[in-house]
């Protein structure tokens, strides 16, 4: 569904397609006339104008997942279809692709020339030329959390204040000792035999 943030009513546009199994998932709101969608199975990103009927889907990038348009709408960052292979190209017409990180996933824009992305439990910032998308310097570490818990779909989301929202797992505890219980196997078998009587 597409919901216009300025509307007082509920969403009034439903995105549908008649081909079963060719799912198009809205993933980005560029403007009132420009919405990003992705087909997760086929790893294709699309754009559409939800105000035009009948709705027309224009292929944007393939293979791609997690497309994210920069503030100002000049660049789009995306990752490859198997995870990683983070790249940037021009938007709305893709031209040369600049590969930023072979292992980078889930790109999000901090500013027109600053992109934050994740590699494992570490978030990095890549600085790019804001018109072409060419990498400027090497990416730097932005944050790290060994307790980061990956989830299906977007695993983390930048907030307007620059903070990151994500699921944090429990603290790791390390055993300080190893306890050996003599005859444990015999005791376990006897307990199972007793329970089965």
mmCIF file with all atom_site columns, C-alpha atoms in Angstrom:
data_model
loop_
_atom_site.group_PDB
_atom_site.id
_atom_site.type_symbol
_atom_site.label_atom_id
_atom_site.label_alt_id
_atom_site.label_comp_id
_atom_site.label_asym_id
_atom_site.label_entity_id
_atom_site.label_seq_id
_atom_site.pdbx_PDB_ins_code
_atom_site.Cartn_x
_atom_site.Cartn_y
_atom_site.Cartn_z
_atom_site.occupancy
_atom_site.B_iso_or_equiv
_atom_site.pdbx_formal_charge
_atom_site.auth_seq_id
_atom_site.auth_comp_id
_atom_site.auth_asym_id
_atom_site.auth_atom_id
_atom_site.pdbx_PDB_model_num
ATOM 1   C CA . UNK A 1 1   ? 0.000  0.000   0.000   1.00 0.00 ? 1   UNK A CA 1
ATOM 2   C CA . UNK A 1 2   ? 1.029  3.559   -0.529  1.00 0.00 ? 2   UNK A CA 1
ATOM 3   C CA . UNK A 1 3   ? 0.130  6.116   2.122   1.00 0.00 ? 3   UNK A CA 1
ATOM 4   C CA . UNK A 1 4   ? 0.718  9.777   1.508   1.00 0.00 ? 4   UNK A CA 1
ATOM 5   C CA . UNK A 1 5   ? 2.075  11.249  4.773   1.00 0.00 ? 5   UNK A CA 1
ATOM 6   C CA . UNK A 1 6   ? 0.079  14.457  4.195   1.00 0.00 ? 6   UNK A CA 1
ATOM 7   C CA . UNK A 1 7   ? -3.234 12.588  3.892   1.00 0.00 ? 7   UNK A CA 1
ATOM 8   C CA . UNK A 1 8   ? -5.562 12.636  6.868   1.00 0.00 ? 8   UNK A CA 1
ATOM 9   C CA . UNK A 1 9   ? -7.318 9.488   5.644   1.00 0.00 ? 9   UNK A CA 1
ATOM 10  C CA . UNK A 1 10  ? -6.068 5.927   5.321   1.00 0.00 ? 10  UNK A CA 1
ATOM 11  C CA . UNK A 1 11  ? -4.108 4.717   2.308   1.00 0.00 ? 11  UNK A CA 1
ATOM 12  C CA . UNK A 1 12  ? -6.066 5.028   -0.920  1.00 0.00 ? 12  UNK A CA 1
ATOM 13  C CA . UNK A 1 13  ? -3.808 3.280   -3.426  1.00 0.00 ? 13  UNK A CA 1
ATOM 14  C CA . UNK A 1 14  ? -3.276 -0.466  -3.494  1.00 0.00 ? 14  UNK A CA 1
ATOM 15  C CA . UNK A 1 15  ? -0.357 -1.835  -5.484  1.00 0.00 ? 15  UNK A CA 1
ATOM 16  C CA . UNK A 1 16  ? -1.334 -5.081  -7.156  1.00 0.00 ? 16  UNK A CA 1
ATOM 17  C CA . UNK A 1 17  ? -0.227 -7.251  -10.050 1.00 0.00 ? 17  UNK A CA 1
ATOM 18  C CA . UNK A 1 18  ? -2.004 -10.081 -11.849 1.00 0.00 ? 18  UNK A CA 1
ATOM 19  C CA . UNK A 1 19  ? 0.988  -12.418 -12.048 1.00 0.00 ? 19  UNK A CA 1
ATOM 20  C CA . UNK A 1 20  ? 1.135  -14.858 -9.130  1.00 0.00 ? 20  UNK A CA 1
ATOM 21  C CA . UNK A 1 21  ? 4.604  -15.288 -7.679  1.00 0.00 ? 21  UNK A CA 1
ATOM 22  C CA . UNK A 1 22  ? 5.900  -12.028 -9.114  1.00 0.00 ? 22  UNK A CA 1
ATOM 23  C CA . UNK A 1 23  ? 5.672  -10.071 -5.898  1.00 0.00 ? 23  UNK A CA 1
ATOM 24  C CA . UNK A 1 24  ? 6.376  -6.346  -5.889  1.00 0.00 ? 24  UNK A CA 1
ATOM 25  C CA . UNK A 1 25  ? 7.133  -4.979  -2.472  1.00 0.00 ? 25  UNK A CA 1
ATOM 26  C CA . UNK A 1 26  ? 7.084  -1.185  -1.862  1.00 0.00 ? 26  UNK A CA 1
ATOM 27  C CA . UNK A 1 27  ? 10.462 -0.311  -0.327  1.00 0.00 ? 27  UNK A CA 1
ATOM 28  C CA . UNK A 1 28  ? 10.964 3.405   -0.843  1.00 0.00 ? 28  UNK A CA 1
ATOM 29  C CA . UNK A 1 29  ? 8.988  6.628   -1.103  1.00 0.00 ? 29  UNK A CA 1
ATOM 30  C CA . UNK A 1 30  ? 10.974 9.100   -3.211  1.00 0.00 ? 30  UNK A CA 1
ATOM 31  C CA . UNK A 1 31  ? 8.124  11.546  -3.809  1.00 0.00 ? 31  UNK A CA 1
ATOM 32  C CA . UNK A 1 32  ? 4.365  11.604  -4.343  1.00 0.00 ? 32  UNK A CA 1
ATOM 33  C CA . UNK A 1 33  ? 4.990  10.557  -7.951  1.00 0.00 ? 33  UNK A CA 1
ATOM 34  C CA . UNK A 1 34  ? 7.931  8.194   -7.452  1.00 0.00 ? 34  UNK A CA 1
ATOM 35  C CA . UNK A 1 35  ? 7.805  4.977   -5.426  1.00 0.00 ? 35  UNK A CA 1
ATOM 36  C CA . UNK A 1 36  ? 10.412 2.199   -5.371  1.00 0.00 ? 36  UNK A CA 1
ATOM 37  C CA . UNK A 1 37  ? 9.354  -1.431  -5.410  1.00 0.00 ? 37  UNK A CA 1
ATOM 38  C CA . UNK A 1 38  ? 11.331 -4.649  -5.427  1.00 0.00 ? 38  UNK A CA 1
ATOM 39  C CA . UNK A 1 39  ? 10.677 -8.166  -6.546  1.00 0.00 ? 39  UNK A CA 1
ATOM 40  C CA . UNK A 1 40  ? 12.562 -10.135 -3.915  1.00 0.00 ? 40  UNK A CA 1
ATOM 41  C CA . UNK A 1 41  ? 12.388 -13.464 -5.786  1.00 0.00 ? 41  UNK A CA 1
ATOM 42  C CA . UNK A 1 42  ? 13.625 -12.129 -9.133  1.00 0.00 ? 42  UNK A CA 1
ATOM 43  C CA . UNK A 1 43  ? 15.921 -9.510  -7.510  1.00 0.00 ? 43  UNK A CA 1
ATOM 44  C CA . UNK A 1 44  ? 14.617 -6.638  -9.629  1.00 0.00 ? 44  UNK A CA 1
ATOM 45  C CA . UNK A 1 45  ? 13.932 -3.077  -8.487  1.00 0.00 ? 45  UNK A CA 1
ATOM 46  C CA . UNK A 1 46  ? 11.184 -0.995  -10.082 1.00 0.00 ? 46  UNK A CA 1
ATOM 47  C CA . UNK A 1 47  ? 9.830  2.521   -9.889  1.00 0.00 ? 47  UNK A CA 1
ATOM 48  C CA . UNK A 1 48  ? 6.290  3.685   -10.442 1.00 0.00 ? 48  UNK A CA 1
ATOM 49  C CA . UNK A 1 49  ? 4.069  6.729   -10.192 1.00 0.00 ? 49  UNK A CA 1
ATOM 50  C CA . UNK A 1 50  ? 1.174  5.650   -7.928  1.00 0.00 ? 50  UNK A CA 1
ATOM 51  C CA . UNK A 1 51  ? -0.951 8.610   -9.058  1.00 0.00 ? 51  UNK A CA 1
ATOM 52  C CA . UNK A 1 52  ? -1.179 7.367   -12.661 1.00 0.00 ? 52  UNK A CA 1
ATOM 53  C CA . UNK A 1 53  ? -3.747 4.755   -13.680 1.00 0.00 ? 53  UNK A CA 1
ATOM 54  C CA . UNK A 1 54  ? -3.241 2.181   -14.915 1.00 0.00 ? 54  UNK A CA 1
ATOM 55  C CA . UNK A 1 55  ? -0.082 1.799   -12.903 1.00 0.00 ? 55  UNK A CA 1
ATOM 56  C CA . UNK A 1 56  ? 3.069  1.231   -14.959 1.00 0.00 ? 56  UNK A CA 1
ATOM 57  C CA . UNK A 1 57  ? 6.136  -0.430  -13.473 1.00 0.00 ? 57  UNK A CA 1
ATOM 58  C CA . UNK A 1 58  ? 9.496  0.633   -14.894 1.00 0.00 ? 58  UNK A CA 1
ATOM 59  C CA . UNK A 1 59  ? 12.463 -1.675  -14.310 1.00 0.00 ? 59  UNK A CA 1
ATOM 60  C CA . UNK A 1 60  ? 15.199 0.189   -12.499 1.00 0.00 ? 60  UNK A CA 1
ATOM 61  C CA . UNK A 1 61  ? 18.053 -2.201  -11.599 1.00 0.00 ? 61  UNK A CA 1
ATOM 62  C CA . UNK A 1 62  ? 18.616 -5.933  -11.892 1.00 0.00 ? 62  UNK A CA 1
ATOM 63  C CA . UNK A 1 63  ? 19.885 -7.789  -10.027 1.00 0.00 ? 63  UNK A CA 1
ATOM 64  C CA . UNK A 1 64  ? 19.235 -5.700  -6.943  1.00 0.00 ? 64  UNK A CA 1
ATOM 65  C CA . UNK A 1 65  ? 17.726 -5.688  -3.490  1.00 0.00 ? 65  UNK A CA 1
ATOM 66  C CA . UNK A 1 66  ? 17.166 -2.965  -0.892  1.00 0.00 ? 66  UNK A CA 1
ATOM 67  C CA . UNK A 1 67  ? 17.272 0.018   -3.276  1.00 0.00 ? 67  UNK A CA 1
ATOM 68  C CA . UNK A 1 68  ? 17.645 3.367   -1.495  1.00 0.00 ? 68  UNK A CA 1
ATOM 69  C CA . UNK A 1 69  ? 17.487 6.756   -3.233  1.00 0.00 ? 69  UNK A CA 1
ATOM 70  C CA . UNK A 1 70  ? 19.730 9.513   -1.895  1.00 0.00 ? 70  UNK A CA 1
ATOM 71  C CA . UNK A 1 71  ? 18.331 12.769  -0.491  1.00 0.00 ? 71  UNK A CA 1
ATOM 72  C CA . UNK A 1 72  ? 17.817 14.974  -3.523  1.00 0.00 ? 72  UNK A CA 1
ATOM 73  C CA . UNK A 1 73  ? 17.124 11.945  -5.726  1.00 0.00 ? 73  UNK A CA 1
ATOM 74  C CA . UNK A 1 74  ? 20.368 11.862  -7.741  1.00 0.00 ? 74  UNK A CA 1
ATOM 75  C CA . UNK A 1 75  ? 21.727 8.433   -6.714  1.00 0.00 ? 75  UNK A CA 1
ATOM 76  C CA . UNK A 1 76  ? 20.403 5.008   -5.814  1.00 0.00 ? 76  UNK A CA 1
ATOM 77  C CA . UNK A 1 77  ? 22.307 2.507   -3.656  1.00 0.00 ? 77  UNK A CA 1
ATOM 78  C CA . UNK A 1 78  ? 21.480 -1.192  -3.766  1.00 0.00 ? 78  UNK A CA 1
ATOM 79  C CA . UNK A 1 79  ? 22.898 -4.588  -2.963  1.00 0.00 ? 79  UNK A CA 1
ATOM 80  C CA . UNK A 1 80  ? 23.158 -7.666  -5.156  1.00 0.00 ? 80  UNK A CA 1
ATOM 81  C CA . UNK A 1 81  ? 20.658 -10.482 -5.212  1.00 0.00 ? 81  UNK A CA 1
ATOM 82  C CA . UNK A 1 82  ? 22.612 -12.841 -2.932  1.00 0.00 ? 82  UNK A CA 1
ATOM 83  C CA . UNK A 1 83  ? 23.588 -10.293 -0.310  1.00 0.00 ? 83  UNK A CA 1
ATOM 84  C CA . UNK A 1 84  ? 26.570 -8.036  -0.456  1.00 0.00 ? 84  UNK A CA 1
ATOM 85  C CA . UNK A 1 85  ? 27.930 -6.458  -3.621  1.00 0.00 ? 85  UNK A CA 1
ATOM 86  C CA . UNK A 1 86  ? 26.855 -2.992  -2.473  1.00 0.00 ? 86  UNK A CA 1
ATOM 87  C CA . UNK A 1 87  ? 26.824 -0.526  -5.380  1.00 0.00 ? 87  UNK A CA 1
ATOM 88  C CA . UNK A 1 88  ? 25.685 2.986   -6.286  1.00 0.00 ? 88  UNK A CA 1
ATOM 89  C CA . UNK A 1 89  ? 24.486 4.384   -9.605  1.00 0.00 ? 89  UNK A CA 1
ATOM 90  C CA . UNK A 1 90  ? 22.674 7.463   -10.869 1.00 0.00 ? 90  UNK A CA 1
ATOM 91  C CA . UNK A 1 91  ? 18.919 7.921   -10.427 1.00 0.00 ? 91  UNK A CA 1
ATOM 92  C CA . UNK A 1 92  ? 16.360 7.904   -12.019 1.00 0.00 ? 92  UNK A CA 1
ATOM 93  C CA . UNK A 1 93  ? 18.356 6.640   -15.025 1.00 0.00 ? 93  UNK A CA 1
ATOM 94  C CA . UNK A 1 94  ? 21.044 4.147   -13.959 1.00 0.00 ? 94  UNK A CA 1
ATOM 95  C CA . UNK A 1 95  ? 24.388 4.693   -15.645 1.00 0.00 ? 95  UNK A CA 1
ATOM 96  C CA . UNK A 1 96  ? 27.788 3.541   -14.424 1.00 0.00 ? 96  UNK A CA 1
ATOM 97  C CA . UNK A 1 97  ? 27.700 1.363   -11.299 1.00 0.00 ? 97  UNK A CA 1
ATOM 98  C CA . UNK A 1 98  ? 30.235 2.053   -8.577  1.00 0.00 ? 98  UNK A CA 1
ATOM 99  C CA . UNK A 1 99  ? 30.912 -0.960  -6.343  1.00 0.00 ? 99  UNK A CA 1
ATOM 100 C CA . UNK A 1 100 ? 31.405 0.181   -2.743  1.00 0.00 ? 100 UNK A CA 1
ATOM 101 C CA . UNK A 1 101 ? 31.753 -3.032  -0.742  1.00 0.00 ? 101 UNK A CA 1
ATOM 102 C CA . UNK A 1 102 ? 31.623 -6.689  -1.781  1.00 0.00 ? 102 UNK A CA 1
ATOM 103 C CA . UNK A 1 103 ? 30.066 -7.615  1.597   1.00 0.00 ? 103 UNK A CA 1
ATOM 104 C CA . UNK A 1 104 ? 27.915 -4.518  2.238   1.00 0.00 ? 104 UNK A CA 1
ATOM 105 C CA . UNK A 1 105 ? 24.181 -4.904  2.807   1.00 0.00 ? 105 UNK A CA 1
ATOM 106 C CA . UNK A 1 106 ? 21.076 -2.776  3.473   1.00 0.00 ? 106 UNK A CA 1
ATOM 107 C CA . UNK A 1 107 ? 22.259 0.664   2.282   1.00 0.00 ? 107 UNK A CA 1
ATOM 108 C CA . UNK A 1 108 ? 20.718 3.807   3.773   1.00 0.00 ? 108 UNK A CA 1
ATOM 109 C CA . UNK A 1 109 ? 21.582 7.454   3.158   1.00 0.00 ? 109 UNK A CA 1
ATOM 110 C CA . UNK A 1 110 ? 22.815 9.737   5.935   1.00 0.00 ? 110 UNK A CA 1
ATOM 111 C CA . UNK A 1 111 ? 23.182 12.671  3.500   1.00 0.00 ? 111 UNK A CA 1
ATOM 112 C CA . UNK A 1 112 ? 23.425 13.168  -0.292  1.00 0.00 ? 112 UNK A CA 1
ATOM 113 C CA . UNK A 1 113 ? 27.076 12.019  -0.274  1.00 0.00 ? 113 UNK A CA 1
ATOM 114 C CA . UNK A 1 114 ? 27.108 9.722   2.779   1.00 0.00 ? 114 UNK A CA 1
ATOM 115 C CA . UNK A 1 115 ? 25.839 6.185   2.786   1.00 0.00 ? 115 UNK A CA 1
ATOM 116 C CA . UNK A 1 116 ? 25.642 3.916   5.830   1.00 0.00 ? 116 UNK A CA 1
ATOM 117 C CA . UNK A 1 117 ? 25.553 0.147   5.352   1.00 0.00 ? 117 UNK A CA 1
ATOM 118 C CA . UNK A 1 118 ? 26.209 -3.002  7.318   1.00 0.00 ? 118 UNK A CA 1
ATOM 119 C CA . UNK A 1 119 ? 28.773 -5.802  7.077   1.00 0.00 ? 119 UNK A CA 1
ATOM 120 C CA . UNK A 1 120 ? 27.908 -8.452  9.655   1.00 0.00 ? 120 UNK A CA 1
ATOM 121 C CA . UNK A 1 121 ? 27.588 -6.670  13.014  1.00 0.00 ? 121 UNK A CA 1
ATOM 122 C CA . UNK A 1 122 ? 29.431 -3.537  11.873  1.00 0.00 ? 122 UNK A CA 1
ATOM 123 C CA . UNK A 1 123 ? 27.972 -0.411  10.253  1.00 0.00 ? 123 UNK A CA 1
ATOM 124 C CA . UNK A 1 124 ? 30.179 1.551   7.874   1.00 0.00 ? 124 UNK A CA 1
ATOM 125 C CA . UNK A 1 125 ? 29.957 4.959   6.222   1.00 0.00 ? 125 UNK A CA 1
ATOM 126 C CA . UNK A 1 126 ? 30.973 5.389   2.611   1.00 0.00 ? 126 UNK A CA 1
ATOM 127 C CA . UNK A 1 127 ? 31.452 8.869   1.221   1.00 0.00 ? 127 UNK A CA 1
ATOM 128 C CA . UNK A 1 128 ? 30.521 9.179   -2.429  1.00 0.00 ? 128 UNK A CA 1
ATOM 129 C CA . UNK A 1 129 ? 30.578 11.943  -4.990  1.00 0.00 ? 129 UNK A CA 1
ATOM 130 C CA . UNK A 1 130 ? 26.935 13.174  -4.690  1.00 0.00 ? 130 UNK A CA 1
ATOM 131 C CA . UNK A 1 131 ? 26.333 13.466  -8.445  1.00 0.00 ? 131 UNK A CA 1
ATOM 132 C CA . UNK A 1 132 ? 28.055 10.370  -9.893  1.00 0.00 ? 132 UNK A CA 1
ATOM 133 C CA . UNK A 1 133 ? 28.186 8.011   -6.880  1.00 0.00 ? 133 UNK A CA 1
ATOM 134 C CA . UNK A 1 134 ? 31.926 7.397   -7.197  1.00 0.00 ? 134 UNK A CA 1
ATOM 135 C CA . UNK A 1 135 ? 33.522 6.331   -3.914  1.00 0.00 ? 135 UNK A CA 1
ATOM 136 C CA . UNK A 1 136 ? 35.589 9.063   -2.249  1.00 0.00 ? 136 UNK A CA 1
ATOM 137 C CA . UNK A 1 137 ? 38.208 7.537   0.035   1.00 0.00 ? 137 UNK A CA 1
ATOM 138 C CA . UNK A 1 138 ? 37.715 4.302   1.952   1.00 0.00 ? 138 UNK A CA 1
ATOM 139 C CA . UNK A 1 139 ? 34.593 3.485   3.984   1.00 0.00 ? 139 UNK A CA 1
ATOM 140 C CA . UNK A 1 140 ? 35.025 3.955   7.736   1.00 0.00 ? 140 UNK A CA 1
ATOM 141 C CA . UNK A 1 141 ? 33.455 2.183   10.685  1.00 0.00 ? 141 UNK A CA 1
ATOM 142 C CA . UNK A 1 142 ? 30.411 4.003   12.015  1.00 0.00 ? 142 UNK A CA 1
ATOM 143 C CA . UNK A 1 143 ? 29.236 1.603   14.754  1.00 0.00 ? 143 UNK A CA 1
ATOM 144 C CA . UNK A 1 144 ? 29.535 -2.019  15.865  1.00 0.00 ? 144 UNK A CA 1
ATOM 145 C CA . UNK A 1 145 ? 27.369 -4.262  18.028  1.00 0.00 ? 145 UNK A CA 1
ATOM 146 C CA . UNK A 1 146 ? 28.161 -7.982  18.450  1.00 0.00 ? 146 UNK A CA 1
ATOM 147 C CA . UNK A 1 147 ? 24.611 -8.364  19.815  1.00 0.00 ? 147 UNK A CA 1
ATOM 148 C CA . UNK A 1 148 ? 23.036 -7.218  16.511  1.00 0.00 ? 148 UNK A CA 1
ATOM 149 C CA . UNK A 1 149 ? 20.350 -9.713  15.485  1.00 0.00 ? 149 UNK A CA 1
ATOM 150 C CA . UNK A 1 150 ? 19.656 -10.042 11.761  1.00 0.00 ? 150 UNK A CA 1
ATOM 151 C CA . UNK A 1 151 ? 15.977 -10.191 10.796  1.00 0.00 ? 151 UNK A CA 1
ATOM 152 C CA . UNK A 1 152 ? 14.038 -10.878 7.622   1.00 0.00 ? 152 UNK A CA 1
ATOM 153 C CA . UNK A 1 153 ? 13.783 -7.839  5.353   1.00 0.00 ? 153 UNK A CA 1
ATOM 154 C CA . UNK A 1 154 ? 15.238 -4.561  6.631   1.00 0.00 ? 154 UNK A CA 1
ATOM 155 C CA . UNK A 1 155 ? 17.226 -5.447  9.756   1.00 0.00 ? 155 UNK A CA 1
ATOM 156 C CA . UNK A 1 156 ? 18.014 -1.875  10.736  1.00 0.00 ? 156 UNK A CA 1
ATOM 157 C CA . UNK A 1 157 ? 16.609 1.559   9.942   1.00 0.00 ? 157 UNK A CA 1
ATOM 158 C CA . UNK A 1 158 ? 18.090 5.019   10.261  1.00 0.00 ? 158 UNK A CA 1
ATOM 159 C CA . UNK A 1 159 ? 16.003 7.516   12.177  1.00 0.00 ? 159 UNK A CA 1
ATOM 160 C CA . UNK A 1 160 ? 15.644 11.257  11.432  1.00 0.00 ? 160 UNK A CA 1
ATOM 161 C CA . UNK A 1 161 ? 17.977 12.104  14.329  1.00 0.00 ? 161 UNK A CA 1
ATOM 162 C CA . UNK A 1 162 ? 20.759 9.922   12.858  1.00 0.00 ? 162 UNK A CA 1
ATOM 163 C CA . UNK A 1 163 ? 20.316 7.015   15.270  1.00 0.00 ? 163 UNK A CA 1
ATOM 164 C CA . UNK A 1 164 ? 19.847 3.413   14.142  1.00 0.00 ? 164 UNK A CA 1
ATOM 165 C CA . UNK A 1 165 ? 16.999 1.110   15.184  1.00 0.00 ? 165 UNK A CA 1
ATOM 166 C CA . UNK A 1 166 ? 17.674 -2.634  15.161  1.00 0.00 ? 166 UNK A CA 1
ATOM 167 C CA . UNK A 1 167 ? 17.020 -5.788  17.159  1.00 0.00 ? 167 UNK A CA 1
ATOM 168 C CA . UNK A 1 168 ? 19.620 -6.525  19.803  1.00 0.00 ? 168 UNK A CA 1
ATOM 169 C CA . UNK A 1 169 ? 20.049 -10.088 21.007  1.00 0.00 ? 169 UNK A CA 1
ATOM 170 C CA . UNK A 1 170 ? 20.877 -11.181 24.558  1.00 0.00 ? 170 UNK A CA 1
ATOM 171 C CA . UNK A 1 171 ? 24.309 -10.629 25.997  1.00 0.00 ? 171 UNK A CA 1
ATOM 172 C CA . UNK A 1 172 ? 26.748 -13.433 25.367  1.00 0.00 ? 172 UNK A CA 1
ATOM 173 C CA . UNK A 1 173 ? 27.766 -15.266 28.491  1.00 0.00 ? 173 UNK A CA 1
ATOM 174 C CA . UNK A 1 174 ? 30.863 -17.361 28.585  1.00 0.00 ? 174 UNK A CA 1
ATOM 175 C CA . UNK A 1 175 ? 31.162 -20.322 30.892  1.00 0.00 ? 175 UNK A CA 1
ATOM 176 C CA . UNK A 1 176 ? 33.933 -19.900 33.445  1.00 0.00 ? 176 UNK A CA 1
ATOM 177 C CA . UNK A 1 177 ? 34.121 -23.596 34.200  1.00 0.00 ? 177 UNK A CA 1
ATOM 178 C CA . UNK A 1 178 ? 33.207 -27.026 32.860  1.00 0.00 ? 178 UNK A CA 1
ATOM 179 C CA . UNK A 1 179 ? 31.259 -29.382 35.078  1.00 0.00 ? 179 UNK A CA 1
ATOM 180 C CA . UNK A 1 180 ? 31.574 -33.123 34.526  1.00 0.00 ? 180 UNK A CA 1
ATOM 181 C CA . UNK A 1 181 ? 28.743 -35.268 35.898  1.00 0.00 ? 181 UNK A CA 1
ATOM 182 C CA . UNK A 1 182 ? 29.946 -38.867 36.388  1.00 0.00 ? 182 UNK A CA 1
ATOM 183 C CA . UNK A 1 183 ? 27.449 -41.415 35.081  1.00 0.00 ? 183 UNK A CA 1
ATOM 184 C CA . UNK A 1 184 ? 25.284 -38.778 33.351  1.00 0.00 ? 184 UNK A CA 1
ATOM 185 C CA . UNK A 1 185 ? 24.436 -41.023 30.398  1.00 0.00 ? 185 UNK A CA 1
ATOM 186 C CA . UNK A 1 186 ? 23.344 -43.869 32.692  1.00 0.00 ? 186 UNK A CA 1
ATOM 187 C CA . UNK A 1 187 ? 21.215 -41.471 34.764  1.00 0.00 ? 187 UNK A CA 1
ATOM 188 C CA . UNK A 1 188 ? 19.575 -40.050 31.617  1.00 0.00 ? 188 UNK A CA 1
ATOM 189 C CA . UNK A 1 189 ? 18.734 -43.505 30.252  1.00 0.00 ? 189 UNK A CA 1
ATOM 190 C CA . UNK A 1 190 ? 17.212 -44.539 33.595  1.00 0.00 ? 190 UNK A CA 1
ATOM 191 C CA . UNK A 1 191 ? 15.102 -41.369 33.685  1.00 0.00 ? 191 UNK A CA 1
ATOM 192 C CA . UNK A 1 192 ? 13.800 -42.023 30.143  1.00 0.00 ? 192 UNK A CA 1
ATOM 193 C CA . UNK A 1 193 ? 13.053 -45.661 30.949  1.00 0.00 ? 193 UNK A CA 1
ATOM 194 C CA . UNK A 1 194 ? 11.141 -44.575 34.082  1.00 0.00 ? 194 UNK A CA 1
ATOM 195 C CA . UNK A 1 195 ? 9.146  -41.984 32.130  1.00 0.00 ? 195 UNK A CA 1
ATOM 196 C CA . UNK A 1 196 ? 8.170  -44.576 29.498  1.00 0.00 ? 196 UNK A CA 1
ATOM 197 C CA . UNK A 1 197 ? 6.687  -47.040 32.044  1.00 0.00 ? 197 UNK A CA 1
#
